[in-house]
């Protein structure tokens, strides 16, 4: 147990960031009450940013990314956890400035871990991962503002990505009419298999960027891309409707005006799954294991090992990821 494998990102002599699977020592891990043998992780856009040297995500290198991990406690310094407990760790500083889940072992504070809900296996938990947790938080927030399945079509942008694909599946599972927006027209059948009843071309969501308002279309929306797409979604919400915003792959800025907010009373809802209080995370994981449990998760994911991760990181940075990428570490 003294040695384990991990994906390590470092800078070479030219300043370029390189990714290699290396052997590490347990004593190299940071301080924390829990030593966890990781069974599964998953690949997220934030992991790809960390793995490409984005200092807004990770300040110091060499570094092991991976904001998700599910595994078994190997050592515990607190009474709340015992060796053998199966746990989930997502968010907080894992994989950002703390060595993350793209490794066979992690060491973390006990305050970051929740015990695996009985209704989910470790594998299922990472088929969902931060993407699934974020999608569920978006749907929960929309419903808390009054959205229900009878309200009309709900738009999901970036629908072939991790958060988007699970949001489509979850909304369809809950009985909503789902419109899936994507720039990957060839994935229309995949999106319909998740439950989307309408496919929207991404280019259509960029029409009318300079207009103050657009035709009312959506009873609600989950936006995973940001940028001008997000504000066009805001401008096309029905009266009193909301969009839950959780991503930035299309950019962090958009051309805004107040008209949709003061003439239609719409809401722009921010969703964060990183610093969420642990009790809220645990409650959402419980919901995903019970009344919101999704079948067919395997159809959303491809499984890879550590050695395949560098190539998968290039794919997600190039906008080519579809669904989820499950990382197996056992």
mmCIF file of C-alpha atoms in Angstrom:
data_model
loop_
_atom_site.group_PDB
_atom_site.id
_atom_site.type_symbol
_atom_site.label_atom_id
_atom_site.label_comp_id
_atom_site.label_asym_id
_atom_site.label_seq_id
_atom_site.Cartn_x
_atom_site.Cartn_y
_atom_site.Cartn_z
ATOM 1 C CA UNK A 1 0.000 0.000 0.000
ATOM 2 C CA UNK A 2 3.013 2.296 0.195
ATOM 3 C CA UNK A 3 2.977 2.915 -3.559
ATOM 4 C CA UNK A 4 0.117 3.690 -5.920
ATOM 5 C CA UNK A 5 -0.512 4.929 -9.465
ATOM 6 C CA UNK A 6 -1.737 8.417 -10.293
ATOM 7 C CA UNK A 7 -2.083 10.769 -13.243
ATOM 8 C CA UNK A 8 0.388 13.586 -12.653
ATOM 9 C CA UNK A 9 0.304 16.907 -14.523
ATOM 10 C CA UNK A 10 3.557 18.863 -14.609
ATOM 11 C CA UNK A 11 5.429 21.420 -16.702
ATOM 12 C CA UNK A 12 8.318 20.374 -18.888
ATOM 13 C CA UNK A 13 11.390 22.474 -19.672
ATOM 14 C CA UNK A 14 9.527 24.341 -22.432
ATOM 15 C CA UNK A 15 6.733 25.314 -20.052
ATOM 16 C CA UNK A 16 4.205 22.970 -21.657
ATOM 17 C CA UNK A 17 1.946 20.924 -19.406
ATOM 18 C CA UNK A 18 2.390 17.170 -19.737
ATOM 19 C CA UNK A 19 0.304 14.345 -18.312
ATOM 20 C CA UNK A 20 1.844 11.068 -17.222
ATOM 21 C CA UNK A 21 0.767 8.110 -15.136
ATOM 22 C CA UNK A 22 3.399 7.703 -12.440
ATOM 23 C CA UNK A 23 3.989 5.782 -9.216
ATOM 24 C CA UNK A 24 3.554 7.814 -6.023
ATOM 25 C CA UNK A 25 4.074 7.217 -2.330
ATOM 26 C CA UNK A 26 1.310 7.375 0.258
ATOM 27 C CA UNK A 27 3.459 9.793 2.245
ATOM 28 C CA UNK A 28 3.215 12.271 -0.657
ATOM 29 C CA UNK A 29 -0.523 12.744 -0.088
ATOM 30 C CA UNK A 30 -1.743 15.828 1.800
ATOM 31 C CA UNK A 31 -2.929 15.798 5.391
ATOM 32 C CA UNK A 32 -6.441 14.596 6.174
ATOM 33 C CA UNK A 33 -8.392 12.306 8.462
ATOM 34 C CA UNK A 34 -9.362 9.799 5.754
ATOM 35 C CA UNK A 35 -7.149 7.714 3.499
ATOM 36 C CA UNK A 36 -9.393 6.316 0.759
ATOM 37 C CA UNK A 37 -8.696 3.565 -1.758
ATOM 38 C CA UNK A 38 -10.348 4.990 -4.863
ATOM 39 C CA UNK A 39 -12.401 2.542 -6.933
ATOM 40 C CA UNK A 40 -13.900 4.962 -9.465
ATOM 41 C CA UNK A 41 -13.614 8.575 -10.551
ATOM 42 C CA UNK A 42 -15.016 10.479 -13.536
ATOM 43 C CA UNK A 43 -13.803 13.049 -16.034
ATOM 44 C CA UNK A 44 -15.286 16.549 -15.884
ATOM 45 C CA UNK A 45 -14.540 19.736 -17.814
ATOM 46 C CA UNK A 46 -12.939 21.238 -14.710
ATOM 47 C CA UNK A 47 -10.568 18.254 -14.562
ATOM 48 C CA UNK A 48 -9.519 18.949 -18.144
ATOM 49 C CA UNK A 49 -8.854 22.593 -17.278
ATOM 50 C CA UNK A 50 -6.729 21.526 -14.310
ATOM 51 C CA UNK A 51 -4.896 19.007 -16.495
ATOM 52 C CA UNK A 52 -4.061 21.703 -19.056
ATOM 53 C CA UNK A 53 -2.480 24.139 -16.590
ATOM 54 C CA UNK A 54 -5.412 26.469 -15.960
ATOM 55 C CA UNK A 55 -4.251 28.480 -12.936
ATOM 56 C CA UNK A 56 -7.789 29.599 -12.234
ATOM 57 C CA UNK A 57 -8.522 26.006 -11.259
ATOM 58 C CA UNK A 58 -5.172 24.763 -9.963
ATOM 59 C CA UNK A 59 -2.502 27.113 -8.648
ATOM 60 C CA UNK A 60 0.459 24.789 -8.173
ATOM 61 C CA UNK A 61 1.973 21.981 -10.217
ATOM 62 C CA UNK A 62 2.872 19.081 -10.319
ATOM 63 C CA UNK A 63 -0.700 18.071 -9.534
ATOM 64 C CA UNK A 64 -3.142 15.158 -9.722
ATOM 65 C CA UNK A 65 -6.599 16.265 -10.991
ATOM 66 C CA UNK A 66 -9.931 14.555 -10.343
ATOM 67 C CA UNK A 67 -12.766 16.377 -8.578
ATOM 68 C CA UNK A 68 -14.677 13.102 -8.067
ATOM 69 C CA UNK A 69 -13.810 9.945 -6.152
ATOM 70 C CA UNK A 70 -15.710 6.968 -4.793
ATOM 71 C CA UNK A 71 -13.988 4.268 -2.823
ATOM 72 C CA UNK A 72 -13.341 2.517 0.455
ATOM 73 C CA UNK A 73 -11.831 4.009 3.619
ATOM 74 C CA UNK A 74 -8.402 2.488 4.245
ATOM 75 C CA UNK A 75 -7.513 4.536 7.327
ATOM 76 C CA UNK A 76 -9.595 6.862 9.498
ATOM 77 C CA UNK A 77 -8.643 9.241 12.297
ATOM 78 C CA UNK A 78 -12.255 10.058 13.199
ATOM 79 C CA UNK A 79 -15.036 8.077 14.835
ATOM 80 C CA UNK A 80 -17.557 8.860 12.077
ATOM 81 C CA UNK A 81 -15.759 6.637 9.570
ATOM 82 C CA UNK A 82 -14.155 3.220 9.878
ATOM 83 C CA UNK A 83 -11.907 1.245 7.555
ATOM 84 C CA UNK A 84 -14.123 -0.528 5.040
ATOM 85 C CA UNK A 85 -16.743 2.230 4.824
ATOM 86 C CA UNK A 86 -17.713 3.045 1.240
ATOM 87 C CA UNK A 87 -17.656 6.786 0.624
ATOM 88 C CA UNK A 88 -18.167 9.475 -2.019
ATOM 89 C CA UNK A 89 -16.075 12.652 -2.256
ATOM 90 C CA UNK A 90 -16.961 15.412 -4.732
ATOM 91 C CA UNK A 91 -16.032 19.049 -4.912
ATOM 92 C CA UNK A 92 -14.504 21.209 -2.197
ATOM 93 C CA UNK A 93 -10.778 21.366 -3.019
ATOM 94 C CA UNK A 94 -10.434 17.795 -4.296
ATOM 95 C CA UNK A 95 -8.624 17.756 -7.630
ATOM 96 C CA UNK A 96 -8.189 21.520 -7.633
ATOM 97 C CA UNK A 97 -5.338 22.267 -5.213
ATOM 98 C CA UNK A 98 -5.574 18.973 -3.324
ATOM 99 C CA UNK A 99 -4.412 15.776 -5.028
ATOM 100 C CA UNK A 100 -7.545 14.349 -6.645
ATOM 101 C CA UNK A 101 -9.365 11.255 -7.753
ATOM 102 C CA UNK A 102 -7.226 10.349 -10.770
ATOM 103 C CA UNK A 103 -5.203 8.198 -8.403
ATOM 104 C CA UNK A 104 -5.577 4.901 -6.602
ATOM 105 C CA UNK A 105 -5.492 6.678 -3.222
ATOM 106 C CA UNK A 106 -6.567 10.072 -1.899
ATOM 107 C CA UNK A 107 -6.291 11.592 1.567
ATOM 108 C CA UNK A 108 -8.942 14.167 2.492
ATOM 109 C CA UNK A 109 -10.631 15.832 5.456
ATOM 110 C CA UNK A 110 -13.520 13.788 6.853
ATOM 111 C CA UNK A 111 -15.759 16.835 6.303
ATOM 112 C CA UNK A 112 -15.542 16.249 2.540
ATOM 113 C CA UNK A 113 -16.843 12.667 2.543
ATOM 114 C CA UNK A 114 -20.314 11.154 2.693
ATOM 115 C CA UNK A 115 -21.132 7.500 3.162
ATOM 116 C CA UNK A 116 -22.429 5.813 0.037
ATOM 117 C CA UNK A 117 -26.249 5.799 -0.025
ATOM 118 C CA UNK A 118 -27.622 2.261 0.023
ATOM 119 C CA UNK A 119 -29.428 2.778 -3.278
ATOM 120 C CA UNK A 120 -26.250 3.525 -5.254
ATOM 121 C CA UNK A 121 -23.147 1.430 -5.875
ATOM 122 C CA UNK A 122 -19.750 3.142 -5.972
ATOM 123 C CA UNK A 123 -19.769 2.646 -9.724
ATOM 124 C CA UNK A 124 -23.223 4.237 -10.116
ATOM 125 C CA UNK A 125 -22.137 7.145 -7.929
ATOM 126 C CA UNK A 126 -19.307 7.942 -10.338
ATOM 127 C CA UNK A 127 -21.418 7.353 -13.429
ATOM 128 C CA UNK A 128 -23.242 10.364 -11.991
ATOM 129 C CA UNK A 129 -20.347 12.156 -10.273
ATOM 130 C CA UNK A 130 -20.223 15.929 -10.020
ATOM 131 C CA UNK A 131 -22.065 16.118 -13.344
ATOM 132 C CA UNK A 132 -25.034 14.178 -12.002
ATOM 133 C CA UNK A 133 -25.025 16.059 -8.724
ATOM 134 C CA UNK A 134 -24.977 19.374 -10.593
ATOM 135 C CA UNK A 135 -27.781 18.324 -12.935
ATOM 136 C CA UNK A 136 -29.904 17.306 -9.955
ATOM 137 C CA UNK A 137 -29.204 20.595 -8.185
ATOM 138 C CA UNK A 138 -30.301 22.484 -11.306
ATOM 139 C CA UNK A 139 -33.582 20.581 -11.539
ATOM 140 C CA UNK A 140 -34.173 20.971 -7.798
ATOM 141 C CA UNK A 141 -33.635 24.726 -7.993
ATOM 142 C CA UNK A 142 -35.982 25.063 -10.969
ATOM 143 C CA UNK A 143 -38.684 23.132 -9.152
ATOM 144 C CA UNK A 144 -38.255 25.296 -6.065
ATOM 145 C CA UNK A 145 -39.056 28.341 -8.231
ATOM 146 C CA UNK A 146 -42.312 26.719 -9.350
ATOM 147 C CA UNK A 147 -41.456 24.588 -12.388
ATOM 148 C CA UNK A 148 -43.481 21.417 -12.833
ATOM 149 C CA UNK A 149 -43.930 18.907 -15.609
ATOM 150 C CA UNK A 150 -47.127 20.542 -16.883
ATOM 151 C CA UNK A 151 -45.472 23.918 -17.487
ATOM 152 C CA UNK A 152 -44.176 23.240 -20.997
ATOM 153 C CA UNK A 153 -40.853 22.503 -22.691
ATOM 154 C CA UNK A 154 -37.638 22.695 -20.681
ATOM 155 C CA UNK A 155 -34.432 23.429 -22.586
ATOM 156 C CA UNK A 156 -31.063 21.837 -21.792
ATOM 157 C CA UNK A 157 -28.006 23.400 -23.455
ATOM 158 C CA UNK A 158 -24.804 21.468 -24.006
ATOM 159 C CA UNK A 159 -27.032 18.433 -23.883
ATOM 160 C CA UNK A 160 -24.478 15.842 -25.012
ATOM 161 C CA UNK A 161 -22.032 16.752 -22.228
ATOM 162 C CA UNK A 162 -21.855 15.241 -18.767
ATOM 163 C CA UNK A 163 -24.202 17.607 -16.933
ATOM 164 C CA UNK A 164 -26.408 18.098 -19.978
ATOM 165 C CA UNK A 165 -26.957 14.417 -20.727
ATOM 166 C CA UNK A 166 -27.890 13.620 -17.139
ATOM 167 C CA UNK A 167 -30.164 16.680 -16.967
ATOM 168 C CA UNK A 168 -31.982 15.451 -20.087
ATOM 169 C CA UNK A 169 -32.370 11.962 -18.607
ATOM 170 C CA UNK A 170 -33.498 13.248 -15.205
ATOM 171 C CA UNK A 171 -36.026 15.730 -16.587
ATOM 172 C CA UNK A 172 -37.487 13.069 -18.880
ATOM 173 C CA UNK A 173 -37.604 10.621 -15.949
ATOM 174 C CA UNK A 174 -39.640 13.214 -14.016
ATOM 175 C CA UNK A 175 -42.119 13.649 -16.863
ATOM 176 C CA UNK A 176 -40.934 16.908 -18.416
ATOM 177 C CA UNK A 177 -40.987 17.783 -22.102
ATOM 178 C CA UNK A 178 -37.273 18.137 -22.859
ATOM 179 C CA UNK A 179 -35.655 20.145 -25.655
ATOM 180 C CA UNK A 180 -31.977 19.259 -26.048
ATOM 181 C CA UNK A 181 -29.636 21.830 -27.598
ATOM 182 C CA UNK A 182 -26.370 20.675 -29.125
ATOM 183 C CA UNK A 183 -23.807 21.474 -31.770
ATOM 184 C CA UNK A 184 -23.438 17.753 -32.485
ATOM 185 C CA UNK A 185 -26.271 17.014 -34.913
ATOM 186 C CA UNK A 186 -25.011 13.446 -35.304
ATOM 187 C CA UNK A 187 -25.918 12.800 -31.645
ATOM 188 C CA UNK A 188 -29.646 13.419 -32.114
ATOM 189 C CA UNK A 189 -30.506 9.732 -31.699
ATOM 190 C CA UNK A 190 -28.433 9.580 -28.501
ATOM 191 C CA UNK A 191 -30.338 12.548 -27.071
ATOM 192 C CA UNK A 192 -33.685 11.051 -28.047
ATOM 193 C CA UNK A 193 -32.667 7.833 -26.298
ATOM 194 C CA UNK A 194 -32.210 9.896 -23.121
ATOM 195 C CA UNK A 195 -35.747 11.233 -23.418
ATOM 196 C CA UNK A 196 -35.402 14.439 -25.434
ATOM 197 C CA UNK A 197 -38.507 15.146 -27.484
ATOM 198 C CA UNK A 198 -37.000 18.049 -29.419
ATOM 199 C CA UNK A 199 -33.484 18.656 -30.763
ATOM 200 C CA UNK A 200 -32.346 22.289 -31.056
ATOM 201 C CA UNK A 201 -29.287 23.232 -33.100
ATOM 202 C CA UNK A 202 -26.776 25.247 -31.126
ATOM 203 C CA UNK A 203 -26.564 27.817 -33.926
ATOM 204 C CA UNK A 204 -30.250 28.598 -33.439
ATOM 205 C CA UNK A 205 -29.548 29.623 -29.843
ATOM 206 C CA UNK A 206 -27.103 32.277 -31.030
ATOM 207 C CA UNK A 207 -29.570 34.009 -33.345
ATOM 208 C CA UNK A 208 -30.739 37.410 -32.138
ATOM 209 C CA UNK A 209 -27.854 38.074 -29.738
ATOM 210 C CA UNK A 210 -28.265 41.836 -30.255
ATOM 211 C CA UNK A 211 -32.023 41.839 -29.692
ATOM 212 C CA UNK A 212 -33.322 42.884 -26.246
ATOM 213 C CA UNK A 213 -35.981 40.139 -26.192
ATOM 214 C CA UNK A 214 -36.763 36.991 -28.144
ATOM 215 C CA UNK A 215 -39.932 34.963 -28.644
ATOM 216 C CA UNK A 216 -41.111 33.235 -25.463
ATOM 217 C CA UNK A 217 -40.407 29.498 -25.779
ATOM 218 C CA UNK A 218 -39.149 27.780 -22.655
ATOM 219 C CA UNK A 219 -40.914 26.993 -19.392
ATOM 220 C CA UNK A 220 -37.481 26.516 -17.847
ATOM 221 C CA UNK A 221 -33.916 25.727 -18.793
ATOM 222 C CA UNK A 222 -30.689 24.136 -17.611
ATOM 223 C CA UNK A 223 -27.718 25.959 -19.121
ATOM 224 C CA UNK A 224 -24.324 24.257 -19.055
ATOM 225 C CA UNK A 225 -22.451 26.499 -21.510
ATOM 226 C CA UNK A 226 -22.815 30.174 -20.499
ATOM 227 C CA UNK A 227 -21.807 32.959 -22.868
ATOM 228 C CA UNK A 228 -24.271 34.507 -25.301
ATOM 229 C CA UNK A 229 -26.185 31.230 -25.444
ATOM 230 C CA UNK A 230 -27.167 31.750 -21.818
ATOM 231 C CA UNK A 231 -28.516 35.240 -22.319
ATOM 232 C CA UNK A 232 -30.423 34.220 -25.435
ATOM 233 C CA UNK A 233 -32.020 31.525 -23.302
ATOM 234 C CA UNK A 234 -32.907 34.164 -20.696
ATOM 235 C CA UNK A 235 -34.466 36.308 -23.443
ATOM 236 C CA UNK A 236 -36.602 33.403 -24.674
ATOM 237 C CA UNK A 237 -37.967 32.198 -21.318
ATOM 238 C CA UNK A 238 -41.702 32.322 -20.808
ATOM 239 C CA UNK A 239 -43.145 34.817 -18.348
ATOM 240 C CA UNK A 240 -41.935 34.064 -14.807
ATOM 241 C CA UNK A 241 -39.737 31.156 -15.909
ATOM 242 C CA UNK A 242 -36.179 30.400 -14.755
ATOM 243 C CA UNK A 243 -32.889 29.116 -16.099
ATOM 244 C CA UNK A 244 -30.388 27.325 -13.864
ATOM 245 C CA UNK A 245 -26.844 28.252 -14.892
ATOM 246 C CA UNK A 246 -23.960 25.910 -14.074
ATOM 247 C CA UNK A 247 -21.366 26.041 -16.893
ATOM 248 C CA UNK A 248 -19.068 28.227 -18.949
ATOM 249 C CA UNK A 249 -17.785 26.257 -21.933
ATOM 250 C CA UNK A 250 -19.090 28.973 -24.307
ATOM 251 C CA UNK A 251 -17.612 31.801 -22.238
ATOM 252 C CA UNK A 252 -17.987 33.700 -18.991
ATOM 253 C CA UNK A 253 -19.464 36.912 -20.453
ATOM 254 C CA UNK A 254 -22.645 37.764 -22.311
ATOM 255 C CA UNK A 255 -24.380 40.905 -23.607
ATOM 256 C CA UNK A 256 -27.063 41.581 -21.024
ATOM 257 C CA UNK A 257 -29.967 43.967 -20.609
ATOM 258 C CA UNK A 258 -32.686 44.214 -18.002
ATOM 259 C CA UNK A 259 -35.714 43.767 -20.282
ATOM 260 C CA UNK A 260 -36.289 40.017 -19.741
ATOM 261 C CA UNK A 261 -36.131 40.526 -15.986
ATOM 262 C CA UNK A 262 -38.426 43.539 -15.658
ATOM 263 C CA UNK A 263 -40.847 42.797 -18.526
ATOM 264 C CA UNK A 264 -41.183 39.023 -18.129
ATOM 265 C CA UNK A 265 -40.109 38.514 -14.515
ATOM 266 C CA UNK A 266 -37.685 35.723 -15.376
ATOM 267 C CA UNK A 267 -35.002 34.350 -13.066
ATOM 268 C CA UNK A 268 -31.316 33.538 -13.625
ATOM 269 C CA UNK A 269 -30.366 30.956 -11.002
ATOM 270 C CA UNK A 270 -26.743 30.190 -10.210
ATOM 271 C CA UNK A 271 -25.912 26.597 -9.292
ATOM 272 C CA UNK A 272 -22.720 25.513 -7.514
ATOM 273 C CA UNK A 273 -21.871 21.965 -6.448
ATOM 274 C CA UNK A 274 -18.344 22.604 -5.127
ATOM 275 C CA UNK A 275 -18.723 24.460 -1.827
ATOM 276 C CA UNK A 276 -22.229 23.231 -1.113
ATOM 277 C CA UNK A 277 -22.702 22.290 2.571
ATOM 278 C CA UNK A 278 -22.100 18.583 3.091
ATOM 279 C CA UNK A 279 -25.630 18.019 4.443
ATOM 280 C CA UNK A 280 -27.116 19.447 1.237
ATOM 281 C CA UNK A 281 -24.856 17.232 -0.882
ATOM 282 C CA UNK A 282 -25.786 14.182 1.170
ATOM 283 C CA UNK A 283 -29.480 14.968 0.791
ATOM 284 C CA UNK A 284 -29.152 15.260 -2.995
ATOM 285 C CA UNK A 285 -27.167 12.006 -3.204
ATOM 286 C CA UNK A 286 -29.937 10.336 -1.210
ATOM 287 C CA UNK A 287 -32.497 11.637 -3.686
ATOM 288 C CA UNK A 288 -30.419 10.356 -6.610
ATOM 289 C CA UNK A 289 -30.354 6.950 -4.944
ATOM 290 C CA UNK A 290 -34.112 6.828 -4.301
ATOM 291 C CA UNK A 291 -36.906 8.844 -5.917
ATOM 292 C CA UNK A 292 -34.626 10.354 -8.572
ATOM 293 C CA UNK A 293 -32.626 7.199 -9.282
ATOM 294 C CA UNK A 294 -31.887 6.863 -13.000
ATOM 295 C CA UNK A 295 -31.788 3.628 -14.916
ATOM 296 C CA UNK A 296 -29.604 3.072 -17.955
ATOM 297 C CA UNK A 297 -26.648 5.040 -16.604
ATOM 298 C CA UNK A 298 -24.243 2.656 -18.330
ATOM 299 C CA UNK A 299 -25.545 3.846 -21.709
ATOM 300 C CA UNK A 300 -24.382 7.364 -20.829
ATOM 301 C CA UNK A 301 -20.772 6.444 -20.130
ATOM 302 C CA UNK A 302 -17.549 5.023 -21.479
ATOM 303 C CA UNK A 303 -15.143 3.360 -19.072
ATOM 304 C CA UNK A 304 -11.421 4.117 -19.189
ATOM 305 C CA UNK A 305 -8.376 3.467 -17.030
ATOM 306 C CA UNK A 306 -5.671 5.869 -15.931
ATOM 307 C CA UNK A 307 -3.589 5.157 -19.012
ATOM 308 C CA UNK A 308 -6.395 6.289 -21.339
ATOM 309 C CA UNK A 309 -7.074 9.527 -19.435
ATOM 310 C CA UNK A 310 -4.623 11.833 -21.284
ATOM 311 C CA UNK A 311 -6.410 11.118 -24.564
ATOM 312 C CA UNK A 312 -9.832 11.594 -22.979
ATOM 313 C CA UNK A 313 -8.722 14.949 -21.591
ATOM 314 C CA UNK A 314 -7.817 16.076 -25.109
ATOM 315 C CA UNK A 315 -11.249 14.952 -26.311
ATOM 316 C CA UNK A 316 -13.167 16.944 -23.727
ATOM 317 C CA UNK A 317 -11.041 20.058 -24.333
ATOM 318 C CA UNK A 318 -11.839 19.731 -28.055
ATOM 319 C CA UNK A 319 -15.572 19.583 -27.290
ATOM 320 C CA UNK A 320 -15.841 15.974 -28.421
ATOM 321 C CA UNK A 321 -17.019 14.307 -25.215
ATOM 322 C CA UNK A 322 -20.455 12.718 -25.324
ATOM 323 C CA UNK A 323 -22.091 11.634 -22.089
ATOM 324 C CA UNK A 324 -19.904 10.585 -19.198
ATOM 325 C CA UNK A 325 -16.381 9.171 -18.889
ATOM 326 C CA UNK A 326 -16.033 6.737 -15.995
ATOM 327 C CA UNK A 327 -12.492 6.216 -14.660
ATOM 328 C CA UNK A 328 -11.890 2.768 -13.183
ATOM 329 C CA UNK A 329 -9.096 2.496 -10.608
ATOM 330 C CA UNK A 330 -9.545 -1.068 -9.331
#
